[in-house]
Tab-separated table of C-alpha atoms and ligand atoms in Angstrom:
chain	number	residue	atom	x	y	z
A	1	MET	CA	76.579	127.915	125.957
A	2	THR	CA	78.641	124.756	125.922
A	3	LEU	CA	81.841	124.855	127.883
A	4	ALA	CA	84.835	123.017	126.525
A	5	VAL	CA	85.607	119.908	128.544
A	6	GLN	CA	88.845	120.341	130.449
A	7	SER	CA	91.381	117.571	130.165
A	8	PRO	CA	92.074	115.943	133.549
A	9	LEU	CA	95.808	116.383	132.994
A	10	THR	CA	96.880	113.697	135.375
A	11	LEU	CA	98.389	110.438	134.299
A	12	ALA	CA	96.087	108.371	136.493
A	13	GLU	CA	92.942	109.846	134.985
A	14	ILE	CA	94.172	109.589	131.400
A	15	ALA	CA	95.307	106.012	132.048
A	16	VAL	CA	91.844	105.101	133.375
A	17	LYS	CA	90.331	106.383	130.128
A	18	VAL	CA	92.602	104.146	128.078
A	19	GLU	CA	92.145	101.149	130.365
A	20	GLN	CA	88.367	101.480	130.210
A	21	GLY	CA	88.323	101.888	126.434
A	22	SER	CA	87.329	105.551	126.489
A	23	ARG	CA	88.779	107.933	123.984
A	24	ILE	CA	91.533	110.372	124.944
A	25	ASP	CA	91.278	113.898	123.572
A	26	VAL	CA	93.918	116.124	122.037
A	27	GLU	CA	94.802	117.742	125.372
A	28	ASP	CA	95.256	114.306	126.944
A	29	ALA	CA	97.560	113.372	124.075
A	30	ARG	CA	99.545	116.570	124.514
A	31	TRP	CA	99.874	115.879	128.229
A	32	LEU	CA	101.041	112.330	127.597
A	33	TRP	CA	103.669	113.477	125.103
A	34	GLN	CA	105.010	116.163	127.395
A	35	ASN	CA	104.812	114.390	130.745
A	36	ALA	CA	104.358	110.626	130.609
A	37	ALA	CA	107.312	108.300	131.075
A	38	VAL	CA	108.117	106.240	127.997
A	39	GLY	CA	107.314	103.032	129.880
A	40	GLU	CA	103.841	104.324	130.686
A	41	LEU	CA	103.231	105.220	127.033
A	42	GLN	CA	104.293	101.702	126.077
A	43	ARG	CA	101.931	100.207	128.646
A	44	LEU	CA	98.965	102.250	127.416
A	45	ALA	CA	99.804	101.541	123.767
A	46	ALA	CA	99.924	97.805	124.551
A	47	ILE	CA	96.439	98.013	126.046
A	48	VAL	CA	95.007	99.533	122.854
A	49	ARG	CA	97.045	97.149	120.676
A	50	SER	CA	95.628	94.153	122.531
A	51	ARG	CA	92.103	95.164	121.482
A	52	PHE	CA	93.066	94.466	117.859
A	53	HIS	CA	95.937	91.959	117.998
A	54	ALA	CA	97.123	89.150	120.226
A	55	PRO	CA	100.183	90.075	122.279
A	56	GLY	CA	103.275	88.468	120.791
A	57	GLU	CA	101.885	88.377	117.265
A	58	CYS	CA	102.839	90.664	114.406
A	59	THR	CA	102.589	90.640	110.630
A	60	TYR	CA	104.822	91.746	107.765
A	61	MET	CA	104.985	91.940	103.989
A	62	VAL	CA	107.828	91.901	101.498
A	63	MET	CA	107.180	94.786	99.144
A	64	ARG	CA	108.705	97.097	96.579
A	65	ILE	CA	107.950	100.693	95.873
A	66	VAL	CA	107.937	101.218	92.115
A	67	ASN	CA	108.923	104.782	91.318
A	68	TYR	CA	107.472	104.794	87.810
A	69	THR	CA	108.428	108.423	87.097
A	70	ASN	CA	110.579	110.976	88.891
A	71	VAL	CA	109.259	113.936	86.896
A	72	CYS	CA	107.235	116.203	89.153
A	73	VAL	CA	106.026	119.776	89.176
A	74	ALA	CA	105.070	119.937	92.867
A	75	GLN	CA	108.530	121.060	94.088
A	76	CYS	CA	108.122	120.026	97.739
A	77	ASP	CA	111.138	121.360	99.624
A	78	TYR	CA	111.594	118.072	101.531
A	79	CYS	CA	112.010	115.976	98.371
A	80	ALA	CA	115.317	114.818	96.885
A	81	PHE	CA	113.682	112.605	94.281
A	82	TYR	CA	112.040	114.784	91.684
A	83	LYS	CA	113.186	116.350	88.415
A	84	LEU	CA	111.262	119.180	86.816
A	85	PRO	CA	110.080	118.479	83.247
A	86	THR	CA	112.768	120.859	81.972
A	87	GLN	CA	115.613	119.205	83.918
A	88	ALA	CA	117.903	116.412	82.758
A	89	GLY	CA	117.583	113.040	84.447
A	90	GLY	CA	113.830	112.646	84.338
A	91	TYR	CA	112.407	109.235	83.432
A	92	VAL	CA	109.150	107.347	82.895
A	93	MET	CA	109.025	103.561	83.147
A	94	SER	CA	107.529	101.473	80.373
A	95	GLN	CA	105.276	98.527	81.144
A	96	ASP	CA	108.216	96.200	80.538
A	97	ASP	CA	110.347	98.181	83.021
A	98	VAL	CA	107.598	97.770	85.613
A	99	PHE	CA	107.138	94.053	84.872
A	100	ALA	CA	110.868	93.484	85.394
A	101	LYS	CA	110.620	95.150	88.825
A	102	LEU	CA	107.564	93.068	89.750
A	103	ASP	CA	109.131	89.807	88.545
A	104	GLU	CA	112.148	90.535	90.744
A	105	LEU	CA	109.871	91.279	93.700
A	106	ILE	CA	108.142	87.919	93.321
A	107	ALA	CA	111.500	86.163	92.993
A	108	LEU	CA	112.510	87.702	96.338
A	109	GLY	CA	109.348	86.363	97.991
A	110	GLY	CA	107.255	89.527	97.907
A	111	ASP	CA	103.754	90.092	96.622
A	112	LEU	CA	103.024	93.782	97.176
A	113	ALA	CA	104.061	96.701	94.975
A	114	ALA	CA	103.353	100.324	95.786
A	115	PHE	CA	103.496	102.811	92.936
A	116	ASN	CA	104.866	106.194	93.833
A	117	GLY	CA	105.987	108.773	91.311
A	118	GLY	CA	105.576	112.472	90.732
A	119	PHE	CA	103.094	114.935	89.307
A	120	ASN	CA	104.199	114.349	85.723
A	121	PRO	CA	102.241	116.521	83.270
A	122	ALA	CA	103.311	114.334	80.319
A	123	LEU	CA	101.468	111.269	81.610
A	124	PRO	CA	97.799	110.958	80.601
A	125	LEU	CA	95.226	108.927	82.486
A	126	SER	CA	95.596	106.202	79.862
A	127	TYR	CA	99.222	105.585	80.967
A	128	TYR	CA	97.973	104.624	84.421
A	129	CYS	CA	94.858	102.703	83.358
A	130	GLU	CA	96.746	100.666	80.775
A	131	LEU	CA	99.606	99.952	83.170
A	132	PHE	CA	97.368	98.810	86.019
A	133	ALA	CA	95.126	96.730	83.729
A	134	ALA	CA	98.224	95.047	82.280
A	135	ILE	CA	99.547	94.247	85.755
A	136	ARG	CA	96.234	92.753	86.830
A	137	ALA	CA	96.068	90.697	83.613
A	138	ARG	CA	99.648	89.438	83.969
A	139	TYR	CA	99.774	88.676	87.703
A	140	GLY	CA	96.121	88.192	88.723
A	141	ASP	CA	95.899	87.689	92.467
A	142	ALA	CA	99.508	86.539	92.807
A	143	LEU	CA	100.518	90.128	93.426
A	144	GLU	CA	98.684	93.115	94.844
A	145	PHE	CA	99.511	96.731	94.200
A	146	TYR	CA	98.913	100.082	95.787
A	147	ALA	CA	98.202	101.987	92.585
A	148	LEU	CA	98.964	105.548	93.631
A	149	THR	CA	99.167	107.811	96.627
A	150	ILE	CA	96.314	110.217	97.346
A	151	ALA	CA	98.581	113.089	96.245
A	152	GLU	CA	99.209	111.541	92.823
A	153	PHE	CA	95.545	110.656	92.522
A	154	LEU	CA	94.624	114.306	93.121
A	155	TYR	CA	96.992	115.457	90.405
A	156	LEU	CA	95.878	112.739	87.998
A	157	ALA	CA	92.191	113.606	88.427
A	158	ASP	CA	92.807	117.326	87.988
A	159	HIS	CA	95.106	116.794	85.028
A	160	ALA	CA	92.511	114.558	83.319
A	161	LYS	CA	89.766	117.076	84.191
A	162	LEU	CA	87.780	114.413	86.035
A	163	SER	CA	85.974	114.581	89.356
A	164	TYR	CA	87.561	112.512	92.099
A	165	ALA	CA	84.643	110.083	91.840
A	166	GLU	CA	85.135	109.695	88.085
A	167	ALA	CA	88.879	109.210	88.415
A	168	ALA	CA	88.436	106.607	91.154
A	169	GLU	CA	85.916	104.729	89.030
A	170	ARG	CA	88.200	104.742	85.983
A	171	LEU	CA	91.034	103.310	88.055
A	172	ARG	CA	88.777	100.721	89.693
A	173	ALA	CA	87.643	99.585	86.255
A	174	SER	CA	91.330	99.102	85.356
A	175	GLY	CA	91.835	96.592	88.147
A	176	VAL	CA	92.919	98.939	90.933
A	177	ARG	CA	91.913	97.928	94.467
A	178	TRP	CA	94.080	100.188	96.631
A	179	ILE	CA	95.131	103.842	96.644
A	180	THR	CA	97.187	104.566	99.737
A	181	GLY	CA	97.151	107.625	101.950
A	182	GLY	CA	100.668	108.655	100.865
A	183	GLY	CA	101.452	112.294	100.270
A	184	SER	CA	99.936	113.324	103.583
A	185	GLU	CA	103.181	114.182	105.387
A	186	ILE	CA	101.676	116.536	107.995
A	187	LEU	CA	98.006	117.281	107.412
A	188	THR	CA	97.822	120.925	108.417
A	189	GLU	CA	97.349	123.794	106.011
A	190	GLY	CA	100.252	125.650	107.651
A	191	PHE	CA	102.723	122.829	107.071
A	192	ARG	CA	101.668	122.516	103.442
A	193	ALA	CA	101.971	126.269	102.880
A	194	ARG	CA	105.528	126.161	104.273
A	195	HIS	CA	106.793	123.125	102.401
A	196	SER	CA	104.555	121.910	99.588
A	197	LYS	CA	102.256	124.644	98.430
A	198	PHE	CA	101.545	122.926	95.105
A	199	LYS	CA	100.609	119.613	96.724
A	200	TYR	CA	96.936	120.171	97.505
A	201	THR	CA	95.236	121.310	100.653
A	202	VAL	CA	94.221	119.162	103.574
A	203	ALA	CA	90.574	119.599	102.609
A	204	GLU	CA	91.283	118.378	99.069
A	205	TYR	CA	93.268	115.433	100.411
A	206	PHE	CA	90.361	114.176	102.502
A	207	GLU	CA	87.778	114.946	99.805
A	208	ALA	CA	89.718	112.749	97.383
A	209	GLN	CA	90.172	109.994	99.956
A	210	ARG	CA	86.445	110.006	100.655
A	211	ALA	CA	85.737	109.614	96.920
A	212	ILE	CA	88.178	106.711	96.780
A	213	ILE	CA	86.367	104.953	99.632
A	214	ASP	CA	82.971	105.693	98.096
A	215	ALA	CA	84.166	104.085	94.850
A	216	GLY	CA	84.789	100.854	96.743
A	217	LEU	CA	88.569	101.105	96.785
A	218	LYS	CA	90.687	100.464	99.854
A	219	THR	CA	92.963	103.059	101.379
A	220	THR	CA	95.265	103.761	104.314
A	221	ALA	CA	96.439	106.600	106.539
A	222	THR	CA	100.020	107.826	106.621
A	223	MET	CA	102.106	110.461	108.394
A	224	VAL	CA	105.697	111.636	108.185
A	225	ILE	CA	107.445	113.304	111.123
A	226	GLY	CA	110.811	114.911	111.644
A	227	PHE	CA	110.543	118.047	109.501
A	228	ASP	CA	109.973	121.268	111.434
A	229	GLU	CA	106.428	120.393	112.457
A	230	THR	CA	105.232	121.439	115.881
A	231	LEU	CA	103.587	119.218	118.469
A	232	ASP	CA	100.326	121.037	117.708
A	233	GLU	CA	100.678	120.076	114.048
A	234	ARG	CA	101.327	116.435	114.867
A	235	LEU	CA	98.273	116.368	117.105
A	236	GLU	CA	96.129	118.095	114.477
A	237	HIS	CA	97.190	115.457	111.947
A	238	LEU	CA	96.195	112.651	114.309
A	239	ASP	CA	92.926	114.334	115.230
A	240	ARG	CA	91.924	114.864	111.585
A	241	THR	CA	92.817	111.258	110.796
A	242	ARG	CA	90.752	109.903	113.684
A	243	GLN	CA	87.781	112.101	112.742
A	244	PHE	CA	87.986	110.939	109.123
A	245	GLN	CA	88.010	107.333	110.261
A	246	ASP	CA	84.987	107.950	112.490
A	247	GLU	CA	83.136	109.238	109.451
A	248	THR	CA	84.234	106.677	106.856
A	249	ARG	CA	85.667	103.551	108.545
A	250	GLY	CA	87.732	103.323	105.367
A	251	LEU	CA	91.312	103.424	106.696
A	252	ALA	CA	92.785	99.931	106.819
A	253	SER	CA	95.993	100.952	108.563
A	254	PHE	CA	98.168	103.830	109.725
A	255	LEU	CA	101.841	104.060	108.780
A	256	CYS	CA	104.174	106.731	110.117
A	257	TRP	CA	107.738	107.145	108.926
A	258	THR	CA	110.463	109.729	109.416
A	259	PHE	CA	111.751	112.445	107.119
A	260	LYS	CA	115.051	111.631	105.454
A	261	PRO	CA	116.653	115.026	104.882
A	262	TYR	CA	119.756	114.382	102.784
A	263	PHE	CA	120.059	116.324	99.511
A	264	THR	CA	116.713	118.016	100.057
A	265	GLN	CA	116.172	121.763	99.916
A	266	LEU	CA	114.830	121.658	103.471
A	267	GLY	CA	117.675	119.587	104.872
A	268	GLY	CA	120.493	120.930	102.702
A	269	GLN	CA	123.337	118.900	101.208
A	270	LEU	CA	124.437	117.686	104.631
A	271	GLY	CA	120.926	116.707	105.585
A	272	GLY	CA	120.549	118.519	108.876
A	273	ILE	CA	119.485	116.419	111.825
A	274	GLU	CA	117.134	113.443	111.677
A	275	ILE	CA	114.911	112.829	114.659
A	276	SER	CA	116.031	109.994	116.877
A	277	THR	CA	114.603	106.492	116.794
A	278	ALA	CA	113.578	107.048	120.413
A	279	GLU	CA	111.390	109.984	119.374
A	280	TYR	CA	109.903	107.957	116.526
A	281	LEU	CA	109.042	105.076	118.848
A	282	LYS	CA	107.499	107.393	121.419
A	283	HIS	CA	105.396	108.935	118.657
A	284	LEU	CA	104.248	105.481	117.538
A	285	ALA	CA	102.997	104.786	121.056
A	286	LEU	CA	101.054	108.032	121.105
A	287	CYS	CA	99.551	107.201	117.697
A	288	ARG	CA	98.431	103.774	118.915
A	289	ILE	CA	96.793	105.256	121.997
A	290	PHE	CA	95.099	108.114	120.125
A	291	LEU	CA	93.987	106.301	116.950
A	292	ASP	CA	91.624	103.982	118.756
A	293	ASN	CA	89.571	103.367	115.606
A	294	ILE	CA	92.325	102.171	113.237
A	295	PRO	CA	93.075	98.478	113.604
A	296	ARG	CA	96.598	98.332	112.245
A	297	ILE	CA	99.557	100.543	113.245
A	298	ARG	CA	102.587	99.958	111.038
A	299	THR	CA	106.237	100.663	111.829
A	300	SER	CA	108.709	101.812	109.166
A	301	VAL	CA	111.643	99.523	108.419
A	302	LEU	CA	112.322	101.676	105.346
A	303	THR	CA	113.362	104.676	107.446
A	304	GLN	CA	114.348	103.067	110.788
A	305	ASN	CA	115.840	99.790	109.546
A	306	GLN	CA	115.867	96.911	112.012
A	307	ARG	CA	115.186	99.194	114.980
A	308	ALA	CA	111.710	99.860	113.557
A	309	LEU	CA	110.755	96.481	114.987
A	310	GLU	CA	111.135	97.898	118.481
A	311	GLY	CA	107.932	99.720	117.511
A	312	LEU	CA	106.149	96.430	118.234
A	313	ASN	CA	106.754	97.288	121.891
A	314	TYR	CA	105.216	100.728	121.287
A	315	GLY	CA	101.855	99.636	119.898
A	316	ALA	CA	102.736	98.742	116.297
A	317	ASP	CA	101.707	95.350	114.944
A	318	ASP	CA	102.832	95.278	111.298
A	319	PHE	CA	105.766	96.234	109.065
A	320	ASP	CA	107.085	96.061	105.500
A	321	LEU	CA	110.326	94.511	104.413
A	322	PRO	CA	111.017	96.802	101.442
A	323	ILE	CA	113.377	95.928	98.624
A	324	GLU	CA	113.445	99.352	96.943
A	325	ASP	CA	112.210	102.927	97.264
A	326	GLU	CA	114.086	105.527	95.272
A	327	VAL	CA	112.291	108.441	96.981
A	328	THR	CA	113.616	107.750	100.477
A	329	GLN	CA	116.883	106.186	99.298
A	330	LYS	CA	117.740	109.389	97.418
A	331	ALA	CA	117.284	111.254	100.718
A	332	GLY	CA	119.408	108.881	102.803
A	333	ALA	CA	117.391	105.719	103.533
A	334	THR	CA	119.242	102.393	103.358
A	335	ILE	CA	117.696	98.987	102.660
A	336	SER	CA	118.785	95.509	103.740
A	337	LEU	CA	117.657	92.401	101.898
A	338	ASP	CA	118.685	90.202	104.830
A	339	PHE	CA	115.067	89.577	105.747
A	340	GLU	CA	115.805	86.661	108.061
A	341	ARG	CA	118.043	88.810	110.240
A	342	ILE	CA	115.277	91.406	110.553
A	343	LEU	CA	112.660	88.753	111.302
A	344	ASP	CA	114.976	87.191	113.872
A	345	TYR	CA	115.067	90.540	115.635
A	346	ALA	CA	111.248	90.454	115.870
A	347	ARG	CA	111.559	86.994	117.424
A	348	GLU	CA	114.222	88.232	119.869
A	349	LEU	CA	111.758	90.911	120.928
A	350	GLY	CA	109.216	88.193	121.705
A	351	TYR	CA	107.034	88.294	118.600
A	352	THR	CA	106.013	85.667	116.082
A	353	PRO	CA	106.027	87.320	112.661
A	354	ARG	CA	103.446	86.074	110.157
A	355	TYR	CA	103.374	87.019	106.475
A	356	ARG	CA	100.349	89.175	105.596
A	357	HIS	CA	99.023	88.755	102.060
A	358	VAL	CA	97.401	91.981	100.919
A	359	ALA	CA	95.943	90.267	97.867
A	360	LEU	CA	93.842	88.077	100.137
A	361	ALA	CA	92.872	90.989	102.382
A	362	ALA	CA	91.623	92.982	99.389
A	363	LYS	CA	89.008	90.368	98.648
A	364	GLN	CA	87.699	90.047	102.210
B	1	SF4	S1	107.367	114.585	97.417
B	1	SF4	FE1	106.184	113.768	95.691
B	1	SF4	S2	104.876	115.473	95.058
B	1	SF4	FE2	106.543	116.378	96.308
B	1	SF4	S3	108.167	116.945	94.813
B	1	SF4	FE3	108.629	114.866	95.537
B	1	SF4	S4	107.701	113.524	94.002
B	1	SF4	FE4	106.742	115.548	93.771
């Protein structure tokens, strides 16, 4: 019989693991969250960060989320964005609508678009393939795009009655290079049963992401905190993500952001209470320490504004400067286009920000 290894449960012993490049386990992570001083978490996160990135360096991108449709049948209770097919106010963007958004992005100095819409039963696979092929034909390598989130990909494949492998191949043939890990929120079956029971299981999420990697597409890991998730659920999410990366090596980065509750069913009209930036930053540090196999930890300007950059002192190394995202803006997020002010804050914190071109990375 194999006995479970007991966590040492002292800071000194956990710190030695991190300093020596050994992996911490879930119980170590729990202990750190519950007992370690914030400064110690920052110190340990900096050690792991330094294995991937030079201290004092960070990267960023100017990007736009293109919410091509707001029609969705998933009915997640944390979403203020969607309209049911029977409700007024639903929309679908034409190719020209999308081109106008992308032209504006380029004019503002950006070169990354991320498509994020809903589970819209009126949209066939051809809508997506034609749109993405047209974007690739029009912009070439001057602009890169994250074609869908895993959640939308799951719905699209099911709706088109294709296997995940077939759907990934059809998208790849249309010029798609990236499908991001969006739609993960908290990757536990319990969380999904409570809040998004029509949004696919954790097992389906990872099965689809594996098919995406096997098809030669690039992908990322994401997480959203600040709902009603427990510490156990956060740790399970991180553990599943790390295991998946051990198996596939396919996750280019990890991005965590915070739930914006305004006008959602879960948060109510007044929004309830958002978690503090301090809690977000502490969580980022824990993510950096635990996810020792993911090179890039990203911090969320979209949901934390300028203060997200303080995440650079908590193990993060990369961030977006977003110009639009209707999903989070509908639920209370605010966006500033004063990029220089935000970049100056990174410099004040002691970092040299460098633009990261995803289009170039996709071809490496
Ligand atoms: S979060 Fe996404 S999948 Fe859920 S209801 Fe909103 S648009 Fe639909």
